[in-house]
Coordinates of C-alpha atoms and ligand atoms in Angstrom, one line a residue:
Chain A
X1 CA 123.9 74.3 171.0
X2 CA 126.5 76.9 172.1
X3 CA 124.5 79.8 170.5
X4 CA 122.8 81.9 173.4
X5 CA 119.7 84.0 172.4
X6 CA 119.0 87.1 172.7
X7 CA 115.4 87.2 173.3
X8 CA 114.7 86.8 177.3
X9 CA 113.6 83.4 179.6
X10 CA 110.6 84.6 179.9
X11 CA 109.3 85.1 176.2
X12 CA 107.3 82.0 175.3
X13 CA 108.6 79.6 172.2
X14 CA 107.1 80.7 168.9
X15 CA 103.5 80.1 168.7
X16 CA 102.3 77.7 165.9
X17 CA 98.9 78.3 164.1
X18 CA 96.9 74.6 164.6
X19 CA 96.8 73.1 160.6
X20 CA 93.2 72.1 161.7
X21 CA 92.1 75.8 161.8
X22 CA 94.1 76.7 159.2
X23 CA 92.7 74.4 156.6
X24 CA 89.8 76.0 155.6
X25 CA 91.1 79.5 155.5
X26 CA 93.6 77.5 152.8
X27 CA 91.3 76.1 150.7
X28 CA 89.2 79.1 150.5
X29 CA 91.1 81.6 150.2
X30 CA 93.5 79.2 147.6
X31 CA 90.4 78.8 145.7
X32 CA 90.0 82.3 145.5
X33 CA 93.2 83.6 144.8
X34 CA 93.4 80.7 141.7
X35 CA 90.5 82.7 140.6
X36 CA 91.8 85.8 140.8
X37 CA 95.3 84.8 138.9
X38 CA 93.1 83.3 136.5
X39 CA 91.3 86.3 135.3
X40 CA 94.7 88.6 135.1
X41 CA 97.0 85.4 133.7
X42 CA 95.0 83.4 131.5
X43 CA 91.4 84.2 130.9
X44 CA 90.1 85.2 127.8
X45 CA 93.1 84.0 125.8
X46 CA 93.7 80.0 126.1
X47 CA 90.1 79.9 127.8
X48 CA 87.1 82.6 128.2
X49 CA 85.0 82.4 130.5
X50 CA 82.7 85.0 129.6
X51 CA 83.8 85.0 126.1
X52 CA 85.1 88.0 124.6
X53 CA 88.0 90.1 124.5
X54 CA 86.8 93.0 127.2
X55 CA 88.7 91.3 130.8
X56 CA 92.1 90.2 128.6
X57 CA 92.4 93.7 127.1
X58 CA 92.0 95.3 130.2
X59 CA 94.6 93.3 132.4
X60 CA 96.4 93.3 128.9
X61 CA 99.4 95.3 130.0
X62 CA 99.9 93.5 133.7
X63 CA 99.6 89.3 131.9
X64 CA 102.3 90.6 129.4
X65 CA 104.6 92.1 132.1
X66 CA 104.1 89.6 134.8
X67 CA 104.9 86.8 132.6
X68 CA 101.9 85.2 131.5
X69 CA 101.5 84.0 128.0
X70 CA 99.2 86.7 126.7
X71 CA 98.2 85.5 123.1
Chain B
X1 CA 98.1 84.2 166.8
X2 CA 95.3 83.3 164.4
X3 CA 95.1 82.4 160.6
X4 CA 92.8 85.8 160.3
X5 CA 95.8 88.0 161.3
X6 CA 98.0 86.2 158.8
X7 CA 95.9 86.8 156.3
X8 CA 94.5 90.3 156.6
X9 CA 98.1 91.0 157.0
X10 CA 98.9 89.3 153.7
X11 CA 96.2 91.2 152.0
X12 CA 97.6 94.2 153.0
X13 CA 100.9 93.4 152.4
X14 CA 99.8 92.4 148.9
X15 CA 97.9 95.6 148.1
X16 CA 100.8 97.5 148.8
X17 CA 103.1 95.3 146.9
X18 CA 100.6 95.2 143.6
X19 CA 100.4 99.3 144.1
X20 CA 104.3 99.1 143.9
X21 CA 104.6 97.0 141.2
X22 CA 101.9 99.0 139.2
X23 CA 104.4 102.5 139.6
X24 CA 107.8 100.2 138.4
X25 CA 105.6 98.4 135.7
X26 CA 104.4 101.9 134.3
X27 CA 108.0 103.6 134.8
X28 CA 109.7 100.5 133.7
X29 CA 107.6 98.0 131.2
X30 CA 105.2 100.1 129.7
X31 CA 108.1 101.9 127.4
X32 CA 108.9 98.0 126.2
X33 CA 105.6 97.1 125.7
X34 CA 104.8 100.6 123.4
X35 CA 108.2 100.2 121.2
X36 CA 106.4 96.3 121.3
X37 CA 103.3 97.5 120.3
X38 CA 104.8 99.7 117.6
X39 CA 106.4 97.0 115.9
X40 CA 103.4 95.5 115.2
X41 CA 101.9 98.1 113.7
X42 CA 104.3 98.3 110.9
X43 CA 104.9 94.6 110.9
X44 CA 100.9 94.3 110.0
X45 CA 101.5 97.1 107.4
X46 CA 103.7 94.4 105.6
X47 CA 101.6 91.3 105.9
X48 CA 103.7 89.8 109.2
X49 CA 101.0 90.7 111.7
X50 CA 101.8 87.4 113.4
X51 CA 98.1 86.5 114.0
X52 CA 97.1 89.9 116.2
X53 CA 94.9 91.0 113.2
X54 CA 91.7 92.4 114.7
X55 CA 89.9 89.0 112.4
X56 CA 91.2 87.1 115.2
X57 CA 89.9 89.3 118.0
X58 CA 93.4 90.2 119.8
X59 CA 95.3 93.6 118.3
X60 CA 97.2 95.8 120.6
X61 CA 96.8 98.8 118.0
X62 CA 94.3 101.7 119.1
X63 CA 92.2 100.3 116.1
X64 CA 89.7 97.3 116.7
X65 CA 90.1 97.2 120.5
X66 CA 87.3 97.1 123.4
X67 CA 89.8 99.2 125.9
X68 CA 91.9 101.7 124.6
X69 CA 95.7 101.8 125.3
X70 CA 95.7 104.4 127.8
X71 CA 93.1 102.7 130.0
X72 CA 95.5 99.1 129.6
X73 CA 98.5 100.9 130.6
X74 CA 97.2 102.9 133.5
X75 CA 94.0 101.3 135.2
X76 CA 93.8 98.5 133.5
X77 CA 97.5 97.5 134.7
X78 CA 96.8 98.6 138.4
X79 CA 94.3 96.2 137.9
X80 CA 96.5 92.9 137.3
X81 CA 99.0 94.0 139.7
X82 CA 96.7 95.1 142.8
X83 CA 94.7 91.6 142.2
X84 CA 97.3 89.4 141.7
X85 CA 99.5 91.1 144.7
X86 CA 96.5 90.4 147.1
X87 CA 96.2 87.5 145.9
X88 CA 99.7 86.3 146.2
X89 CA 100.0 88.6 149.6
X90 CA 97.3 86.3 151.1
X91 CA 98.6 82.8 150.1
X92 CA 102.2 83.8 151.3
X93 CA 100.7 85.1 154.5
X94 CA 98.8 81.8 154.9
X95 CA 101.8 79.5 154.0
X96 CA 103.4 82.1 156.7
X97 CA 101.1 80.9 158.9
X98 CA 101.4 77.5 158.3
X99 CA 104.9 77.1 158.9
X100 CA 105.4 79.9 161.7
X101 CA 107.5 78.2 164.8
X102 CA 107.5 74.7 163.0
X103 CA 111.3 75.1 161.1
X104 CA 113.4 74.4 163.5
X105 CA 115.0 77.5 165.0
X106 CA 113.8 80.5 162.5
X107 CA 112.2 83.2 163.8
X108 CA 108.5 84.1 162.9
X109 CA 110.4 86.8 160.7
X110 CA 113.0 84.4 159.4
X111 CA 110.5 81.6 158.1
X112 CA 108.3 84.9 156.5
X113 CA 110.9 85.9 154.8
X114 CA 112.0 82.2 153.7
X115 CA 108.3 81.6 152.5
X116 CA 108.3 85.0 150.5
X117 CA 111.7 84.3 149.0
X118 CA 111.5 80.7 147.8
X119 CA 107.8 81.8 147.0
X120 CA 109.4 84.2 144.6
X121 CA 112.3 81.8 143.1
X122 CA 109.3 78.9 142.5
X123 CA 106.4 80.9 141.3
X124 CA 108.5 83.6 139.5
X125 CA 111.8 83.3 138.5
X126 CA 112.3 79.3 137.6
X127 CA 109.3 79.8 135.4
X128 CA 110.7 82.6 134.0
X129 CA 113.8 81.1 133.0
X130 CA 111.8 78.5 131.3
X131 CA 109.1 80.2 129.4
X132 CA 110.2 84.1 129.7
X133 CA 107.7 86.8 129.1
X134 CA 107.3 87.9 126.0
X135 CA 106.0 91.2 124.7
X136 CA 102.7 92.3 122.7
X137 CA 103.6 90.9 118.7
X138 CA 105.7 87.9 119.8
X139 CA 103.6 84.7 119.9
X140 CA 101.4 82.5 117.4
X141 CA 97.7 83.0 118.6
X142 CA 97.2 79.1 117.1
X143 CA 99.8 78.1 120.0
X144 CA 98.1 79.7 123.1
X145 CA 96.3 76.8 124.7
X146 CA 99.5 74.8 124.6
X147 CA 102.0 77.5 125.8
X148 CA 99.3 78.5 128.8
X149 CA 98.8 74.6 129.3
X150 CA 102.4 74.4 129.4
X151 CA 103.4 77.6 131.1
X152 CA 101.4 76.5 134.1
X153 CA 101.5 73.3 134.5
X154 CA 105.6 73.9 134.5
X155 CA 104.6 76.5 137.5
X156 CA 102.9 73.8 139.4
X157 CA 105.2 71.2 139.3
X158 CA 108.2 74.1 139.7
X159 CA 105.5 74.8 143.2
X160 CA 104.9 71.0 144.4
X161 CA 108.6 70.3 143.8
X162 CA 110.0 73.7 146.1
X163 CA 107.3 72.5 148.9
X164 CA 108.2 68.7 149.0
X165 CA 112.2 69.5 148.7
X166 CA 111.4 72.3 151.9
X167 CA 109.1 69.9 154.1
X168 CA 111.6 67.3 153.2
X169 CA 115.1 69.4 154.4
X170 CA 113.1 71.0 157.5
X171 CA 112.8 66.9 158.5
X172 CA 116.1 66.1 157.6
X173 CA 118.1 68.8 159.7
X174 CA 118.3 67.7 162.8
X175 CA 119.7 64.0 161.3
X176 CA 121.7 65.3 159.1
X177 CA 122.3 69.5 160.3
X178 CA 120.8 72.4 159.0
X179 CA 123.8 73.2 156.1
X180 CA 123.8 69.8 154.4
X181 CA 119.7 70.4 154.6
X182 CA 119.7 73.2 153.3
X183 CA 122.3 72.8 150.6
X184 CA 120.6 69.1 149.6
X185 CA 118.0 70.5 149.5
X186 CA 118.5 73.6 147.0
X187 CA 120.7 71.3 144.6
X188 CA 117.4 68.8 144.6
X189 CA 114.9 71.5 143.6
X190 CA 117.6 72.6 140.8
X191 CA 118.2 68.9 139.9
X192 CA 114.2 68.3 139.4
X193 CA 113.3 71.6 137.9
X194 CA 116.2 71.0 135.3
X195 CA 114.8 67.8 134.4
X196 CA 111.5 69.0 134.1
X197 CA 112.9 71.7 131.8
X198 CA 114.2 69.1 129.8
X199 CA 111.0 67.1 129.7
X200 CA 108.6 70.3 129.0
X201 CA 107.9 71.5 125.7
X202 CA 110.7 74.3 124.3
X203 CA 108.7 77.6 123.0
X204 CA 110.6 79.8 120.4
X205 CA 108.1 82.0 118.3
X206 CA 110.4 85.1 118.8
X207 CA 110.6 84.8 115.1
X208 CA 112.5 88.0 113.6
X209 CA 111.4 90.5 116.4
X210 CA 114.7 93.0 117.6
X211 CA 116.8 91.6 120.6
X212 CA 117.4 94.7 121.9
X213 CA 113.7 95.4 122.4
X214 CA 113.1 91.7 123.6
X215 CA 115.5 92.4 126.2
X216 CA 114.7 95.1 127.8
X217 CA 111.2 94.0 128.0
X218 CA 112.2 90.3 129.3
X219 CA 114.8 92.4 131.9
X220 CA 111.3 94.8 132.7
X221 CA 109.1 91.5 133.5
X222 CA 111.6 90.2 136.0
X223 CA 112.3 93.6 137.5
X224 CA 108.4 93.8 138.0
X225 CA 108.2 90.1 139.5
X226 CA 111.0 90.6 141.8
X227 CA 109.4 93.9 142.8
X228 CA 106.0 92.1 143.9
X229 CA 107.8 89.3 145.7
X230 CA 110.2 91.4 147.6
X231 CA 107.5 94.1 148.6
X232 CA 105.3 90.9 149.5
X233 CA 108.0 89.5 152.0
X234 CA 109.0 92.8 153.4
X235 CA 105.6 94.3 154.2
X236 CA 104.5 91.1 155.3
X237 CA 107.6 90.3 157.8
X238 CA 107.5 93.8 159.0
X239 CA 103.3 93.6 159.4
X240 CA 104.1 90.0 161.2
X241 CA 107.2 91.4 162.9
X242 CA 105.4 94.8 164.7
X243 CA 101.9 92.1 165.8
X244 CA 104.4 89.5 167.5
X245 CA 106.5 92.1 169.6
X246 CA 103.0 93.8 170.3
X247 CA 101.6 90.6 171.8
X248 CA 104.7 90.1 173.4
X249 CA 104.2 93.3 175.9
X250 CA 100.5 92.2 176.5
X251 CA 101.4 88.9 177.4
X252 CA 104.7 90.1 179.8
X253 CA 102.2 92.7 181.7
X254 CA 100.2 89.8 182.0
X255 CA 102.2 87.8 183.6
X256 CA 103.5 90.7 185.8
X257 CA 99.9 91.3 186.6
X258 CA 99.6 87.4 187.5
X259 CA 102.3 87.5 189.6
X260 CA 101.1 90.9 192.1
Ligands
ZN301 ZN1 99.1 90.8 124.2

């Protein structure tokens, strides 16, 4: 290609992150987050895990505005 | 650099984007959601409560609730933005990491940005334009499995679909150049998602509730998404941005002190 870049000789290509060590940071942390959207997105309305009302009443305001079918 | 620094980067970048999105969502939504709220109250007064009577466990009045209305629409609100901001901050940052130097000729700040962008037009806005967010006293309670069943599963396939049509242009560039790659594959994710628009279950239960408020609540939902998403990719490119040109100086006086 014609296009010269900016950045010197010297500066090595872009490093890449091996997929082997990042797979379990993925799945863990993927696992977690799920959890986490779950209990400001869903919980307590289509499923409740505890049951009650107490966890979708107080994310109430943030599942209505960020989407999330509340009720 | 490591998956670690990706991701405490994209938890920070996510806690700042959720504290963000809480001060927009308070300025912004929470008027919707009390004009919202109001309109319920009188509705109930007249027999259309719509199902939110406290018999069924789920009012939004003062009356008959476990948190009151002030805690929902101050900590209770930080709440559900700070988590899901982290959350989102720190799958970004790991997809971030996944993809860093391996599409084609972006920059580590270029494919952050691409992540946090298409990240925000798949998770956010296409299901958005599908089911749209509707405010407190719109909504049969009997229809909540199914439109939660449906709301996400449209959000996964909306996901699966952006990744495969990405993985799928990044290989096909260098056959067929970057522009037709990248316009193929844009027009294939808006083919797909159409049809599975098509295919997924239509929800209208806005019955008689005011446009006008409907509106300006729906116009406050995507303000606040597009809020989290942009703070996500900007704190995160800039966090990503400052640690690469940092390494970049300890590895040149490296090399200069290899070369003495
Ligand atoms: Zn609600």
């Amino acid at each position: 290609m014609s296009v010269t870049s900016a950045t010197p000789v010297s500066t090595p290509s872009l490093p890449t992150v091996p997929l082997r060590e990042l797979a379990p940071w993925a799945v863990l942390f993927g696992l977690l987050a799920a959890l986490v959207v779950f209990f400001v997105s869903a919980d307590q309305g289509a499923i409740s895990i505890p049951s009650g009302t107490a966890i979708h009443e107080w994310v109430h305001d943030g599942r209505h505005l960020l989407g999330y079918p509340c009720h | 650099m490591t998956a670690r620094v990706f991701l405490v980067r994209g938890l920070l970048a996510g806690l700042l984007a959720g504290l963000a999105t809480f001060f927009v969502a308070h300025a912004v939504g929470e008027p919707s959601v009390a004009a919202a709220i109001a309109l319920e109250g009188s509705h109930s007064e007249d027999g259309h409560n719509h199902g939110h009577s406290p018999a069924d466990g789920h009012s939004h009045a003062e009356d008959g609730t476990v948190v009151s209305r002030h805690d929902q629409r101050t900590w209770g609100l930080l709440t559900g933005t700070v988590a899901v901001g982290t959350a989102l901050g720190g799958v970004v940052a790991l997809v971030a990491a996944a993809v860093a130097g391996r599409m084609r000729r972006l920059t580590l700040g270029q494919s952050t940005a691409l992540v946090s962008a298409i990240g925000f037009v798949s998770f956010a806005l296409v299901p958005f334009l599908k089911y749209p967010s509707t405010p407190p006293a719109v909504g049969n309670a009997d229809t909540i499995g199914s439109r939660t069943g449906a709301y996400f599963a449209f959000l996964l396939v909306s996901v699966v679909v952006a990744v495969a049509v990405t993985v799928l242009a990044v290989r096909l560039a260098p056959r067929i150049g970057t522009y037709g790659a990248v316009v193929g594959g844009a027009l294939a994710y808006v083919a797909l998602m159409v049809v599975a628009g098509r295919l997924f279950p239509t929800v209208n239960e806005i019955g008689d509730f005011p446009a006008d408020t409907l509106w300006y609540f729906r116009r406050a939902s995507l303000i606040i998404l597009a809020t989290m998403w942009a703070a996500i990719g900007v704190v995160l490119t800039g966090l990503l941005l400052r640690l690469q040109s940092r390494e970049r100086v300890v590895i040149a006086r490296r090399e200069l002190a290899a070369s003495l």
